[in-house]
Amino acid sequence: MNLTDYIKKVSIEDFGLVFQHQAVFNKRLKTTGGRFFPHDGHIDFNPLLFERYSEEIYRKVVRHELCHYHLYFQGKGFKHKDKDFKTLLKEVDGLRFCPPLHDHKKDLEYFCQSCGQIYFRKRRLDTKRFVCGKCRGKLILKSRKLS
C-alpha cells in the first residue's frame, strides 16, 4: 500500500471523511513529521517517522496532519493555535508534537589544555584562531564520533 492509500484509509476510519489529494514523502523535512499545504491540499511526511517509530505513533502524526487538512476544507480554524484544531486533535487522538526524529548528539568534542573545559560542536573549530572561553587556553580536538 502506498502512502496516499494509507492516508485515505486513516481518513475514512478515523474522521469519516475522504482524503482527495496526494501524500508524499519529503526527505528534506528535518524537525517535523509532516506538513500540510493549503494552497494545493497535499501533505508531505518525513520518511524517518515511518522508519523509526511504530505504526501507532505515525498514525497519530497522520491524524494530526489530517486535522489540518479537513478543518481547512471545512472553512474552520486549521492552525495549531485554533480551538477547532485542538478540539478535533483531541477527539481523534492525534499527537500535538512530533517525536524526536534526529539524534542530537554532538559529534566533535574539544577540550581546553589548561583548565579542562569541554566543548561540544557540530562543526570543526579552527584551534589556531579560537581559544577557551573560560581561561583563554589552547583547544584540542579530543574525539570525533562516527554516526
XYZ file of N, CA, C and O in Angstrom:
588
model
N 0.843 -1.181 0.000
C 0.000 0.000 0.000
C 0.890 1.246 0.000
O 1.794 1.361 0.806
N 0.617 2.152 -0.932
C 1.439 3.370 -0.964
C 0.939 4.381 0.063
O -0.101 4.187 0.693
N 1.673 5.465 0.223
C 1.400 6.443 1.280
C 0.025 7.092 1.122
O -0.735 7.198 2.087
N -0.321 7.510 -0.083
C -1.617 8.166 -0.296
C -2.766 7.235 0.048
O -3.755 7.651 0.676
N -2.652 5.962 -0.325
C -3.704 4.988 0.015
C -3.825 4.813 1.523
O -4.930 4.695 2.059
N -2.682 4.799 2.215
C -2.696 4.678 3.671
C -3.386 5.885 4.307
O -4.201 5.739 5.224
N -3.086 7.081 3.810
C -3.687 8.305 4.344
C -5.194 8.290 4.092
O -5.986 8.672 4.962
N -5.613 7.838 2.914
C -7.044 7.736 2.610
C -7.736 6.778 3.574
O -8.836 7.061 4.064
N -7.084 5.657 3.865
C -7.640 4.661 4.789
C -7.801 5.258 6.196
O -8.854 5.121 6.820
N -6.763 5.937 6.690
C -6.817 6.558 8.019
C -7.900 7.636 8.057
O -8.642 7.751 9.036
N -8.012 8.398 6.990
C -9.002 9.468 6.930
C -10.426 8.919 7.038
O -11.252 9.444 7.782
N -10.710 7.864 6.313
C -12.045 7.253 6.358
C -12.306 6.634 7.728
O -13.366 6.836 8.327
N -11.340 5.870 8.248
C -11.531 5.161 9.514
C -11.633 6.099 10.711
O -12.459 5.887 11.590
N -10.781 7.130 10.774
C -10.699 7.970 11.964
C -11.529 9.255 11.884
O -11.888 9.816 12.911
N -11.792 9.743 10.673
C -12.516 11.001 10.520
C -13.880 10.820 9.854
O -14.731 11.688 9.950
N -14.041 9.720 9.104
C -15.270 9.531 8.341
C -15.345 10.471 7.150
O -16.420 10.717 6.614
N -14.213 11.009 6.737
C -14.133 11.944 5.613
C -13.099 11.445 4.611
O -12.169 10.720 4.959
N -13.269 11.855 3.351
C -12.391 11.381 2.279
C -11.199 12.327 2.097
O -11.370 13.547 2.078
N -10.015 11.746 1.957
C -8.804 12.490 1.614
C -8.681 12.445 0.095
O -8.551 11.371 -0.486
N -8.729 13.613 -0.560
C -8.808 13.647 -2.025
C -7.544 14.154 -2.713
O -7.559 14.374 -3.908
N -6.475 14.350 -1.977
C -5.255 14.899 -2.565
C -4.119 13.885 -2.462
O -4.349 12.710 -2.205
N -2.896 14.347 -2.651
C -1.728 13.472 -2.621
C -0.987 13.584 -1.288
O -0.954 14.650 -0.682
N -0.379 12.490 -0.893
C 0.541 12.474 0.248
C 1.867 11.945 -0.272
O 1.900 10.941 -0.981
N 2.953 12.643 0.060
C 4.272 12.251 -0.438
C 5.292 12.290 0.688
O 5.120 12.993 1.682
N 6.361 11.514 0.515
C 7.483 11.574 1.435
C 8.400 12.707 1.011
O 8.651 12.909 -0.175
N 8.922 13.460 1.989
C 9.827 14.565 1.725
C 11.040 14.407 2.636
O 10.959 14.654 3.836
N 12.166 14.012 2.063
C 13.390 13.778 2.836
C 13.972 15.061 3.412
O 14.796 15.014 4.310
N 13.544 16.213 2.895
C 14.099 17.481 3.371
C 13.507 17.933 4.698
O 14.034 18.839 5.325
N 12.412 17.323 5.132
C 11.865 17.660 6.445
C 12.824 17.147 7.510
O 13.190 15.978 7.500
N 13.241 18.004 8.410
C 14.233 17.613 9.411
C 13.664 17.528 10.822
O 14.013 16.645 11.583
N 12.791 18.465 11.192
C 12.338 18.534 12.582
C 10.860 18.229 12.751
O 10.361 18.229 13.863
N 10.169 17.999 11.673
C 8.722 17.783 11.752
C 8.339 16.459 11.107
O 9.056 15.958 10.246
N 7.227 15.909 11.533
C 6.751 14.635 10.997
C 5.993 14.794 9.706
O 5.993 13.916 8.855
N 5.327 15.941 9.548
C 4.544 16.167 8.343
C 4.222 17.635 8.168
O 4.396 18.434 9.085
N 3.723 17.973 6.969
C 3.372 19.358 6.682
C 2.215 19.366 5.691
O 2.264 18.706 4.661
N 1.162 20.132 6.028
C 0.005 20.288 5.154
C 0.155 21.582 4.358
O 0.528 22.617 4.900
N -0.124 21.527 3.056
C -0.030 22.680 2.173
C -1.424 23.102 1.724
O -2.016 22.461 0.856
N -1.965 24.187 2.303
C -3.321 24.607 1.963
C -3.510 25.021 0.502
O -4.587 24.830 -0.052
N -2.476 25.574 -0.136
C -2.651 26.086 -1.500
C -2.997 24.994 -2.514
O -3.692 25.257 -3.481
N -2.513 23.765 -2.305
C -2.885 22.692 -3.235
C -3.401 21.436 -2.532
O -3.788 20.477 -3.191
N -3.417 21.424 -1.200
C -4.039 20.329 -0.454
C -3.182 19.104 -0.215
O -3.631 18.162 0.422
N -1.949 19.081 -0.710
C -1.140 17.881 -0.494
C -0.470 17.924 0.881
O -0.377 18.960 1.519
N -0.020 16.759 1.332
C 0.651 16.635 2.623
C 1.993 15.952 2.412
O 2.077 14.936 1.723
N 3.047 16.523 2.999
C 4.383 15.917 2.994
C 4.600 15.215 4.324
O 4.195 15.728 5.365
N 5.269 14.075 4.281
C 5.623 13.358 5.503
C 7.104 13.054 5.508
O 7.711 12.799 4.478
N 7.682 13.079 6.702
C 9.088 12.751 6.885
C 9.235 11.229 6.869
O 8.624 10.545 7.681
N 10.045 10.673 5.960
C 10.192 9.221 5.906
C 10.827 8.630 7.162
O 10.589 7.471 7.491
N 11.622 9.421 7.904
C 12.241 8.924 9.141
C 11.191 8.543 10.178
O 11.385 7.628 10.967
N 10.080 9.240 10.164
C 8.993 8.952 11.094
C 8.492 7.526 10.904
O 8.265 6.798 11.860
N 8.352 7.106 9.649
C 7.837 5.778 9.342
C 8.887 4.694 9.568
O 8.548 3.550 9.800
N 10.165 5.075 9.501
C 11.238 4.098 9.724
C 11.512 3.860 11.201
O 11.789 2.744 11.608
N 11.444 4.913 12.013
C 11.912 4.826 13.397
C 10.835 4.541 14.432
O 11.150 4.145 15.538
N 9.570 4.789 14.101
C 8.523 4.649 15.103
C 7.491 3.612 14.698
O 7.368 3.255 13.532
N 6.727 3.172 15.672
C 5.702 2.154 15.443
C 4.542 2.742 14.644
O 4.391 3.950 14.509
N 3.691 1.857 14.153
C 2.544 2.303 13.373
C 1.623 3.184 14.216
O 1.029 4.138 13.722
N 1.522 2.886 15.491
C 0.673 3.674 16.385
C 1.111 5.143 16.419
O 0.288 6.053 16.333
N 2.418 5.373 16.517
C 2.945 6.737 16.581
C 2.744 7.459 15.255
O 2.248 8.589 15.221
N 3.126 6.833 14.141
C 2.988 7.585 12.893
C 1.543 7.726 12.464
O 1.182 8.677 11.779
N 0.672 6.852 12.917
C -0.755 7.034 12.640
C -1.272 8.286 13.371
O -2.098 9.030 12.842
N -0.757 8.531 14.573
C -1.149 9.728 15.318
C -0.647 10.995 14.635
O -1.319 12.031 14.651
N 0.543 10.932 14.028
C 1.064 12.081 13.286
C 0.237 12.299 12.020
O -0.072 13.438 11.650
N -0.157 11.210 11.374
C -1.027 11.307 10.193
C -2.354 11.964 10.586
O -2.866 12.835 9.882
N -2.900 11.580 11.733
C -4.145 12.201 12.217
C -3.961 13.696 12.430
O -4.850 14.484 12.124
N -2.804 14.083 12.954
C -2.504 15.498 13.172
C -2.591 16.265 11.850
O -3.251 17.301 11.764
N -1.925 15.747 10.832
C -1.932 16.437 9.530
C -3.314 16.405 8.897
O -3.729 17.360 8.237
N -4.046 15.323 9.103
C -5.408 15.249 8.564
C -6.348 16.220 9.276
O -7.319 16.689 8.684
N -6.073 16.537 10.533
C -6.852 17.579 11.223
C -6.688 18.903 10.503
O -7.678 19.606 10.239
N -5.446 19.257 10.166
C -5.205 20.478 9.393
C -5.990 20.424 8.080
O -6.668 21.378 7.697
N -5.864 19.312 7.396
C -6.466 19.120 6.075
C -7.983 19.277 6.116
O -8.563 20.094 5.385
N -8.647 18.508 6.952
C -10.108 18.508 6.969
C -10.677 19.825 7.493
O -11.683 20.320 6.966
N -10.053 20.406 8.500
C -10.538 21.688 9.017
C -10.388 22.798 7.978
O -11.256 23.665 7.855
N -9.302 22.781 7.236
C -9.091 23.790 6.197
C -10.206 23.727 5.154
O -10.777 24.747 4.774
N -10.515 22.523 4.696
C -11.526 22.389 3.650
C -12.951 22.530 4.181
O -13.883 22.678 3.400
N -13.131 22.524 5.494
C -14.437 22.808 6.087
C -14.580 24.296 6.418
O -15.626 24.729 6.882
N -13.516 25.068 6.229
C -13.551 26.502 6.494
C -13.438 26.837 7.977
O -13.833 27.916 8.403
N -12.902 25.924 8.756
C -12.740 26.149 10.193
C -11.279 26.481 10.502
O -10.425 26.427 9.623
N -11.011 26.781 11.777
C -9.649 27.113 12.190
C -8.745 25.888 12.122
O -8.932 24.945 12.878
N -7.779 25.905 11.224
C -6.927 24.740 10.999
C -5.506 24.908 11.533
O -4.688 24.002 11.415
N -5.206 26.050 12.143
C -3.855 26.286 12.652
C -3.714 25.737 14.066
O -4.698 25.521 14.761
N -2.477 25.538 14.507
C -2.213 24.944 15.824
C -2.869 25.701 16.969
O -3.280 25.111 17.949
N -2.959 26.999 16.857
C -3.493 27.819 17.943
C -5.019 27.846 17.995
O -5.598 28.272 18.987
N -5.684 27.386 16.941
C -7.145 27.474 16.860
C -7.837 26.432 17.722
O -7.384 25.280 17.825
N -8.967 26.832 18.295
C -9.732 25.944 19.173
C -10.282 24.742 18.396
O -10.297 23.621 18.913
N -10.744 24.977 17.159
C -11.266 23.879 16.334
C -10.211 22.793 16.145
O -10.497 21.598 16.237
N -8.978 23.231 15.884
C -7.891 22.274 15.670
C -7.606 21.471 16.938
O -7.517 20.247 16.899
N -7.487 22.163 18.060
C -7.178 21.480 19.322
C -8.273 20.493 19.705
O -7.991 19.389 20.178
N -9.523 20.874 19.475
C -10.657 20.005 19.812
C -10.662 18.749 18.946
O -10.791 17.632 19.457
N -10.525 18.927 17.629
C -10.536 17.774 16.720
C -9.343 16.861 16.973
O -9.481 15.638 16.953
N -8.188 17.436 17.241
C -6.992 16.636 17.509
C -7.190 15.753 18.734
O -6.800 14.587 18.742
N -7.833 16.300 19.744
C -8.104 15.539 20.959
C -9.123 14.428 20.683
O -8.984 13.307 21.180
N -10.143 14.719 19.874
C -11.185 13.733 19.547
C -10.623 12.523 18.820
O -11.048 11.398 19.073
N -9.693 12.756 17.880
C -9.164 11.645 17.084
C -7.883 11.056 17.664
O -7.295 10.160 17.063
N -7.438 11.560 18.812
C -6.239 11.072 19.487
C -4.993 11.218 18.613
O -4.240 10.282 18.405
N -4.788 12.436 18.117
C -3.589 12.733 17.342
C -2.507 13.285 18.246
O -2.778 13.724 19.365
N -1.278 13.270 17.772
C -0.158 13.829 18.538
C -0.101 15.335 18.365
O -0.239 15.846 17.263
N 0.126 16.049 19.442
C 0.258 17.503 19.393
C 1.633 17.887 18.840
O 1.772 18.833 18.095
N 2.667 17.137 19.226
C 4.030 17.384 18.765
C 4.624 16.097 18.209
O 4.343 15.016 18.698
N 5.492 16.247 17.232
C 6.165 15.104 16.625
C 7.264 14.595 17.564
O 7.973 15.385 18.180
N 7.417 13.270 17.679
C 8.529 12.762 18.487
C 9.867 13.115 17.830
O 9.909 13.389 16.637
N 10.951 13.114 18.589
C 12.255 13.492 18.014
C 12.653 12.560 16.875
O 12.532 11.345 16.988
N 13.140 13.151 15.795
C 13.488 12.374 14.610
C 14.990 12.205 14.427
O 15.434 11.313 13.736
N 15.762 13.069 15.030
C 17.215 13.006 14.864
C 17.901 12.866 16.205
O 17.436 13.373 17.210
N 19.036 12.208 16.174
C 19.882 12.112 17.340
C 20.661 13.419 17.415
O 21.427 13.741 16.513
N 20.462 14.186 18.456
C 21.095 15.492 18.537
C 22.415 15.461 19.298
O 22.821 16.440 19.886
N 23.076 14.330 19.287
C 24.382 14.253 19.930
C 25.397 15.022 19.094
O 25.391 14.969 17.876
N 26.248 15.732 19.751
C 27.290 16.482 19.061
C 28.378 15.491 18.644
O 28.706 14.566 19.359
N 28.967 15.708 17.475
C 29.944 14.727 17.031
C 31.399 15.176 17.187
O 32.293 14.401 16.970
N 31.645 16.406 17.586
C 33.018 16.858 17.829
C 33.154 17.289 19.285
O 32.296 17.982 19.812
N 34.246 16.868 19.901
C 34.473 17.215 21.300
C 35.855 17.862 21.426
O 36.860 17.262 21.066
N 35.873 19.091 21.919
C 37.120 19.817 22.145
C 37.312 19.991 23.639
O 36.344 20.094 24.381
N 38.569 20.018 24.079
C 38.830 20.312 25.489
C 39.971 21.302 25.594
O 40.840 21.395 24.729
N 39.931 22.067 26.680
C 40.967 23.068 26.932
C 42.153 22.382 27.587
O 42.002 21.649 28.563
N 43.323 22.648 27.077
C 44.550 22.061 27.593
C 44.874 22.596 28.990
O 45.448 21.891 29.806
N 44.460 23.822 29.276
C 44.791 24.449 30.561
C 43.823 24.077 31.680
O 44.225 23.596 32.730
N 42.531 24.340 31.460
C 41.568 24.158 32.556
C 40.706 22.902 32.417
O 39.974 22.552 33.343
N 40.740 22.234 31.267
C 39.976 21.002 31.092
C 38.523 21.202 30.684
O 37.755 20.245 30.613
N 38.106 22.441 30.426
C 36.736 22.732 29.991
C 36.453 21.964 28.690
O 37.290 21.916 27.803
N 35.262 21.348 28.600
C 34.896 20.562 27.415
C 33.861 21.329 26.603
O 32.927 21.914 27.151
N 34.010 21.310 25.276
C 33.088 21.949 24.345
C 32.651 20.921 23.314
O 33.475 20.190 22.768
N 31.353 20.879 23.035
C 30.811 20.006 22.003
C 30.378 20.865 20.824
O 29.705 21.879 21.009
N 30.747 20.461 19.628
C 30.396 21.219 18.427
C 30.030 20.270 17.295
O 30.555 19.167 17.196
N 29.154 20.759 16.414
C 28.814 20.011 15.216
C 29.808 20.324 14.095
O 30.080 19.489 13.247
N 30.310 21.543 14.097
C 31.265 21.954 13.059
C 32.666 22.047 13.646
O 32.851 22.331 14.811
N 33.634 21.876 12.775
C 35.030 21.979 13.207
C 35.377 23.404 13.617
O 34.880 24.360 13.048
N 36.235 23.525 14.610
C 36.763 24.814 15.035
C 38.200 24.941 14.559
O 38.945 23.959 14.555
N 38.579 26.131 14.194
C 39.975 26.399 13.871
C 40.681 26.651 15.202
O 40.555 27.718 15.803
N 41.421 25.653 15.680
C 42.040 25.737 17.012
C 43.188 26.751 17.059
O 43.659 27.096 18.137
N 43.639 27.229 15.909
C 44.656 28.279 15.894
C 44.012 29.639 16.138
O 44.660 30.560 16.632
N 42.733 29.758 15.778
C 42.018 31.031 15.911
C 41.231 31.140 17.203
O 41.114 32.207 17.780
N 40.616 30.040 17.624
C 39.733 30.064 18.777
C 40.403 29.479 20.006
O 41.157 28.521 19.912
N 40.092 30.067 21.162
C 40.664 29.628 22.429
C 39.535 29.368 23.417
O 38.373 29.661 23.154
N 39.875 28.836 24.551
C 38.901 28.548 25.610
C 38.259 29.851 26.084
O 38.939 30.841 26.334
N 36.932 29.819 26.229
C 36.216 30.997 26.691
C 36.355 31.223 28.181
O 36.047 32.281 28.693
N 36.817 30.211 28.886
C 36.934 30.310 30.340
C 38.304 30.862 30.764
O 38.384 31.765 31.579
N 39.367 30.302 30.157
C 40.707 30.701 30.612
C 41.636 31.145 29.481
O 42.799 31.424 29.715
N 41.116 31.189 28.254
C 41.894 31.578 27.076
C 42.984 30.563 26.722
O 43.947 30.876 26.026
N 42.844 29.323 27.193
C 43.823 28.269 26.904
C 43.630 27.664 25.522
O 42.645 27.917 24.837
N 44.566 26.825 25.125
C 44.555 26.182 23.811
C 43.519 25.055 23.778
O 43.439 24.235 24.690
N 42.724 25.009 22.682
C 41.725 23.955 22.498
C 42.308 22.822 21.678
O 43.054 23.047 20.725
N 41.943 21.599 22.057
C 42.413 20.411 21.355
C 41.213 19.520 21.022
O 40.332 19.317 21.871
N 41.190 19.003 19.807
C 40.121 18.095 19.385
C 40.336 16.773 20.094
O 41.359 16.111 19.916
N 39.370 16.388 20.936
C 39.509 15.174 21.736
C 39.068 13.962 20.965
O 39.767 12.967 20.849
N 37.841 13.996 20.406
C 37.334 12.814 19.699
C 36.298 13.226 18.674
O 35.720 14.297 18.733
N 36.066 12.349 17.768
C 35.020 12.531 16.745
C 34.212 11.240 16.705
O 34.734 10.182 16.402
N 32.921 11.367 17.029
C 32.048 10.201 16.992
C 31.582 9.988 15.565
O 31.158 10.926 14.904
N 31.647 8.788 15.087
C 31.186 8.479 13.736
C 29.769 7.950 13.821
O 29.496 6.986 14.514
N 28.859 8.615 13.118
C 27.476 8.147 13.122
C 26.843 8.240 11.778
O 27.302 8.792 10.871
